[in-house]
Short mmCIF file of C-alpha atoms in Angstrom, two decimals:
data_model
loop_
_atom_site.label_atom_id
_atom_site.label_comp_id
_atom_site.label_asym_id
_atom_site.label_seq_id
_atom_site.Cartn_x
_atom_site.Cartn_y
_atom_site.Cartn_z
CA UNK A 14 63.17 79.22 67.06
CA UNK A 15 66.84 78.45 67.28
CA UNK A 16 69.14 80.53 69.30
CA UNK A 17 71.59 82.45 67.11
CA UNK A 18 75.28 81.45 67.66
CA UNK A 19 77.49 84.14 69.10
CA UNK A 20 79.43 86.13 66.67
CA UNK A 21 83.26 86.40 66.98
CA UNK A 22 82.78 90.04 68.65
CA UNK A 23 80.46 88.53 71.20
CA UNK A 24 82.57 85.61 72.08
CA UNK A 25 85.71 88.02 72.64
CA UNK A 26 83.60 90.28 74.91
CA UNK A 27 82.17 87.32 76.96
CA UNK A 28 85.53 85.80 77.47
CA UNK A 29 85.90 85.77 81.38
CA UNK A 30 89.40 87.49 81.32
CA UNK A 31 88.35 90.38 78.86
CA UNK A 32 85.26 90.92 81.09
CA UNK A 33 87.21 90.82 84.42
CA UNK A 34 89.66 93.33 82.81
CA UNK A 35 86.97 95.75 81.38
CA UNK A 36 85.03 95.59 84.69
CA UNK A 37 88.19 96.43 86.77
CA UNK A 38 89.14 99.28 84.55
CA UNK A 39 85.63 100.87 84.62
CA UNK A 40 85.15 100.60 88.13
CA UNK A 41 88.79 101.69 89.24
CA UNK A 42 88.61 104.55 86.74
CA UNK A 43 85.40 105.94 88.39
CA UNK A 44 86.70 105.65 91.72
CA UNK A 45 90.20 107.25 91.24
CA UNK A 46 88.59 110.24 89.15
CA UNK A 47 85.80 110.67 91.94
CA UNK A 48 88.30 110.46 94.74
CA UNK A 49 90.30 113.20 93.04
CA UNK A 50 87.41 115.40 92.36
CA UNK A 51 85.80 114.88 95.90
CA UNK A 52 89.17 115.48 97.53
CA UNK A 53 89.62 118.78 95.92
CA UNK A 54 86.28 120.08 96.68
CA UNK A 55 86.52 118.92 100.34
CA UNK A 56 89.96 120.68 100.50
CA UNK A 57 88.15 123.90 99.85
CA UNK A 58 86.02 123.34 103.08
CA UNK A 59 86.88 123.93 106.65
CA UNK A 60 85.93 120.43 107.72
CA UNK A 61 88.27 118.53 110.04
CA UNK A 62 90.50 116.04 108.24
CA UNK A 63 88.83 113.13 109.72
CA UNK A 64 85.43 114.18 108.56
CA UNK A 65 86.74 115.01 105.17
CA UNK A 66 88.25 111.51 104.91
CA UNK A 67 84.92 109.86 106.16
CA UNK A 68 82.86 111.77 103.40
CA UNK A 69 85.26 111.03 100.76
CA UNK A 70 85.22 107.23 101.93
CA UNK A 71 81.26 107.25 101.60
CA UNK A 72 81.54 108.99 98.32
CA UNK A 73 84.11 106.65 96.74
CA UNK A 74 82.25 103.63 97.99
CA UNK A 75 79.23 104.80 96.43
CA UNK A 76 81.15 105.28 93.18
CA UNK A 77 82.43 101.75 93.29
CA UNK A 78 78.97 100.41 94.02
CA UNK A 79 77.39 102.52 91.11
CA UNK A 80 80.10 101.60 88.52
CA UNK A 81 79.78 98.00 89.27
CA UNK A 82 75.92 98.12 88.86
CA UNK A 83 75.95 100.13 85.75
CA UNK A 84 78.72 98.06 83.97
CA UNK A 85 77.25 94.54 84.57
CA UNK A 86 73.62 95.82 84.03
CA UNK A 87 74.51 96.89 80.65
CA UNK A 88 77.47 94.57 79.68
CA UNK A 89 75.80 91.33 80.81
CA UNK A 90 72.20 92.72 80.28
CA UNK A 91 70.81 91.61 83.59
CA UNK A 92 69.59 92.96 86.78
CA UNK A 93 72.48 93.11 89.34
CA UNK A 94 71.08 90.93 92.18
CA UNK A 95 74.33 90.60 94.02
CA UNK A 96 73.87 94.10 95.38
CA UNK A 97 70.43 94.07 96.05
CA UNK A 98 68.92 95.36 99.20
CA UNK A 99 66.94 92.14 99.86
CA UNK A 100 67.70 90.88 103.27
CA UNK A 101 70.23 93.80 103.66
CA UNK A 102 69.70 94.06 107.42
CA UNK A 103 70.35 90.24 107.93
CA UNK A 104 73.41 90.06 105.72
CA UNK A 105 74.95 93.18 107.49
CA UNK A 106 74.07 92.04 110.93
CA UNK A 107 75.19 88.31 110.53
CA UNK A 108 78.20 89.38 108.60
CA UNK A 109 79.41 91.81 111.17
CA UNK A 110 78.73 89.49 114.07
CA UNK A 111 80.85 86.75 112.19
CA UNK A 112 83.74 89.50 111.72
CA UNK A 113 83.49 90.70 115.36
CA UNK A 114 83.60 87.07 116.80
CA UNK A 115 86.37 85.83 114.56
CA UNK A 116 88.54 89.01 115.16
CA UNK A 117 87.74 88.82 119.13
CA UNK A 118 88.71 85.21 119.35
CA UNK A 119 92.03 85.85 117.41
CA UNK A 120 93.02 88.64 120.06
CA UNK A 121 91.80 86.66 122.78
CA UNK A 122 94.17 83.97 122.19
CA UNK A 123 96.92 86.48 122.20
CA UNK A 124 95.56 87.97 125.59
CA UNK A 125 95.44 84.41 127.02
CA UNK A 126 99.25 84.00 126.25
CA UNK A 127 99.97 87.31 127.96
CA UNK A 128 100.83 89.12 124.81
CA UNK A 129 97.84 91.68 124.47
CA UNK A 130 98.02 94.77 126.97
CA UNK A 131 95.72 97.72 126.89
CA UNK A 132 97.72 100.70 127.74
CA UNK A 133 95.01 103.44 127.45
CA UNK A 134 91.47 104.13 126.22
CA UNK A 135 90.83 106.88 123.70
CA UNK A 136 87.76 108.95 123.16
CA UNK A 137 85.15 107.44 120.72
CA UNK A 138 85.95 109.88 118.17
CA UNK A 139 89.33 108.17 117.59
CA UNK A 140 87.35 105.33 115.66
CA UNK A 141 86.58 107.77 112.79
CA UNK A 142 89.70 107.01 110.64
CA UNK A 143 89.76 103.16 111.09
CA UNK A 144 86.02 103.16 110.60
CA UNK A 145 86.41 105.04 107.31
CA UNK A 146 89.42 102.87 106.18
CA UNK A 147 87.50 99.53 107.09
CA UNK A 148 84.36 100.19 105.17
CA UNK A 149 86.04 101.84 102.13
CA UNK A 150 88.52 98.85 101.99
CA UNK A 151 85.77 96.25 102.48
CA UNK A 152 83.54 97.60 99.83
CA UNK A 153 86.28 98.22 97.13
CA UNK A 154 87.97 94.80 97.68
CA UNK A 155 84.81 92.77 97.82
CA UNK A 156 83.55 94.28 94.68
CA UNK A 157 86.86 93.87 92.85
CA UNK A 158 87.76 90.54 94.22
CA UNK A 159 84.46 88.69 94.94
CA UNK A 160 82.15 90.44 92.68
CA UNK A 161 84.25 90.85 89.58
CA UNK A 162 87.12 88.27 89.74
CA UNK A 163 85.50 85.44 91.60
CA UNK A 164 82.03 85.94 90.22
CA UNK A 165 83.07 85.78 86.39
CA UNK A 166 85.46 83.02 86.93
CA UNK A 167 82.84 80.91 88.84
CA UNK A 168 80.70 81.12 85.62
CA UNK A 169 83.18 79.22 83.69
CA UNK A 170 85.39 77.47 86.12
CA UNK A 171 82.97 76.61 88.93
CA UNK A 172 82.99 77.59 92.65
CA UNK A 173 85.86 75.71 93.83
CA UNK A 174 88.28 76.45 91.14
CA UNK A 175 87.22 80.27 91.31
CA UNK A 176 87.54 80.31 95.02
CA UNK A 177 91.14 78.99 94.99
CA UNK A 178 92.21 81.46 92.37
CA UNK A 179 90.49 84.59 93.77
CA UNK A 180 91.88 83.53 97.12
CA UNK A 181 95.55 83.14 96.02
CA UNK A 182 95.33 86.32 93.91
CA UNK A 183 93.87 88.05 96.95
CA UNK A 184 96.63 86.90 99.29
CA UNK A 185 99.33 87.90 96.75
CA UNK A 186 97.98 91.36 96.53
CA UNK A 187 98.86 91.81 100.23
CA UNK A 188 102.30 91.15 99.23
CA UNK A 189 102.81 94.84 98.49
CA UNK A 190 101.96 95.72 101.97
CA UNK A 191 104.76 96.54 104.61
CA UNK A 192 106.21 93.76 106.55
CA UNK A 193 104.53 91.22 104.12
CA UNK A 194 106.09 87.86 103.49
CA UNK A 195 104.89 84.67 101.68
CA UNK A 196 103.64 83.33 104.91
CA UNK A 197 101.56 86.32 105.68
CA UNK A 198 100.15 86.35 102.12
CA UNK A 199 99.35 82.80 102.38
CA UNK A 200 97.53 83.41 105.86
CA UNK A 201 95.53 86.24 104.00
CA UNK A 202 94.70 83.90 101.20
CA UNK A 203 93.27 81.12 103.50
CA UNK A 204 91.70 83.05 106.21
CA UNK A 205 90.13 85.91 104.12
CA UNK A 206 90.13 84.84 100.55
CA UNK A 207 88.50 81.54 101.29
CA UNK A 208 86.25 82.82 104.00
CA UNK A 209 85.03 85.90 101.97
CA UNK A 210 84.59 83.86 98.64
CA UNK A 211 82.51 81.21 100.79
CA UNK A 212 80.42 83.91 102.22
CA UNK A 213 79.50 85.28 98.74
CA UNK A 214 78.73 81.64 97.54
CA UNK A 215 76.44 81.08 100.44
CA UNK A 216 74.59 84.38 100.36
CA UNK A 217 74.92 85.40 96.61
CA UNK A 218 75.05 88.84 97.77
CA UNK A 219 78.28 90.97 98.13
CA UNK A 220 76.60 92.65 101.22
CA UNK A 221 77.39 89.60 103.52
CA UNK A 222 81.20 89.40 102.64
CA UNK A 223 81.46 93.15 102.79
CA UNK A 224 80.01 93.02 106.48
CA UNK A 225 82.44 90.31 107.66
CA UNK A 226 85.36 92.00 105.94
CA UNK A 227 84.48 95.42 107.52
CA UNK A 228 83.91 94.12 111.21
CA UNK A 229 87.27 92.05 110.86
CA UNK A 230 89.25 95.15 109.86
CA UNK A 231 87.66 97.50 112.03
CA UNK A 232 87.75 95.46 115.35
CA UNK A 233 91.28 94.73 114.48
CA UNK A 234 92.48 98.33 114.00
CA UNK A 235 89.72 100.49 115.22
CA UNK A 236 88.97 98.90 118.49
CA UNK A 237 91.86 96.54 119.44
CA UNK A 238 94.53 99.10 118.05
CA UNK A 239 96.24 96.13 116.47
CA UNK A 240 98.18 96.22 113.12
CA UNK A 241 96.35 95.45 109.91
CA UNK A 242 97.93 93.57 107.03
CA UNK A 243 101.26 95.06 108.05
CA UNK A 244 100.14 98.83 107.72
CA UNK A 245 101.18 101.50 110.37
CA UNK A 246 98.76 101.67 113.26
CA UNK A 247 95.99 104.12 113.12
CA UNK A 248 94.00 105.92 115.61
CA UNK A 249 91.84 103.50 117.67
CA UNK A 250 89.56 103.16 120.74
CA UNK A 251 92.10 101.20 122.72
CA UNK A 252 95.84 101.91 122.66
CA UNK A 253 97.59 98.47 123.14
CA UNK A 254 100.84 96.72 123.06
CA UNK A 255 101.32 93.24 121.54
CA UNK A 256 104.33 91.00 122.33
CA UNK A 257 105.10 87.25 122.09
CA UNK A 258 105.54 84.68 119.68
CA UNK A 259 105.18 85.67 115.98
CA UNK A 260 102.90 82.51 115.47
CA UNK A 261 100.38 83.89 117.98
CA UNK A 262 100.76 87.58 117.47
CA UNK A 263 101.33 87.78 113.65
CA UNK A 264 104.56 89.81 114.18
CA UNK A 265 104.85 93.10 112.49
CA UNK A 266 102.09 92.10 109.93
CA UNK A 267 99.50 91.76 112.72
CA UNK A 268 97.05 89.29 113.94
CA UNK A 269 96.10 88.49 110.38
CA UNK A 270 99.42 86.51 110.30
CA UNK A 271 98.66 84.63 113.29
CA UNK A 272 97.99 80.80 113.50
CA UNK A 273 94.71 81.09 115.37
CA UNK A 274 93.43 83.36 112.80
CA UNK A 275 93.81 80.65 110.12
CA UNK A 276 92.27 78.18 112.50
CA UNK A 277 89.22 80.18 113.26
CA UNK A 278 88.58 81.53 110.01
CA UNK A 279 88.88 78.22 108.20
CA UNK A 280 86.32 76.61 110.75
CA UNK A 281 84.02 79.48 109.66
CA UNK A 282 84.90 78.64 106.02
CA UNK A 283 84.30 75.10 106.22
CA UNK A 284 80.63 75.77 107.98
CA UNK A 285 79.85 78.09 104.91
CA UNK A 286 81.02 75.73 102.40
CA UNK A 287 79.04 72.95 104.07
CA UNK A 288 76.00 74.98 104.01
CA UNK A 289 76.66 75.93 100.34
CA UNK A 290 76.88 72.11 99.40
CA UNK A 291 73.70 71.47 101.41
CA UNK A 292 71.87 74.19 99.94
CA UNK A 293 73.05 73.34 96.16
CA UNK A 294 74.71 76.54 95.66
CA UNK A 295 78.01 75.19 94.08
CA UNK A 296 78.37 76.00 90.58
CA UNK A 297 79.86 73.25 88.40
CA UNK A 298 82.65 74.10 85.91
CA UNK A 299 81.43 74.58 82.36
CA UNK A 300 83.01 71.25 81.17
CA UNK A 301 80.94 69.21 83.57
CA UNK A 302 77.87 70.70 82.31
CA UNK A 303 78.07 69.41 78.74
#
């Protein structure tokens, strides 16, 4: 039996840009509404502000995951395997290790150059706020950028084109951050946009880039007490002072804007892309499949 051709309506709804816009609207609407509701409910309790934010972060993250799964399950009529829990422990452990190592190497270069000074050590409870921010941002941003934008674009444009476009957009979104410049946005696009996209290509599972993203941000702001993407410092385990060349420290944007961060993350990206190529995980653009 011959397959029936797509109707005009089906063609419109399967167009990548339409799919991306609808997925973003549904997912973000669910997150924003849920955030407001849980915020009001937690405001009625006597819980400490840090713990309220922690619960809110968990709730919002769960909503983002649920919204994504439900949208693509019914919109694309498929099982959403990119958030499957198969090999969850492996993806999380390896991803966290990669993020921890890359961020630690970045800070190590600042330290070797005499620009990283530990002023004091705070109680462990001080990591609650950066922990909450790190895992919430990692889950939301990976679902939106790698899960929706990159994955949908990849289906039509192929892996490398989708990787470049999603990385540029990811970097550009950071231009809205305090102390951001075109150079810092380019740094984010190269070191994070490419790395996290390559991580998804390799694993075909969002938990892997989520883990890398989380560990990078948490180590940066929660442990080393550094500025993250130009935002104000939060509470952290270590109270530190960073001085020295902007090329090494990243200046007011933080270590993400440093030269060594680009180098270390680019090396990791090249390794992952090599493994993707070797494992035949690269998707060709649709015009090369004709």
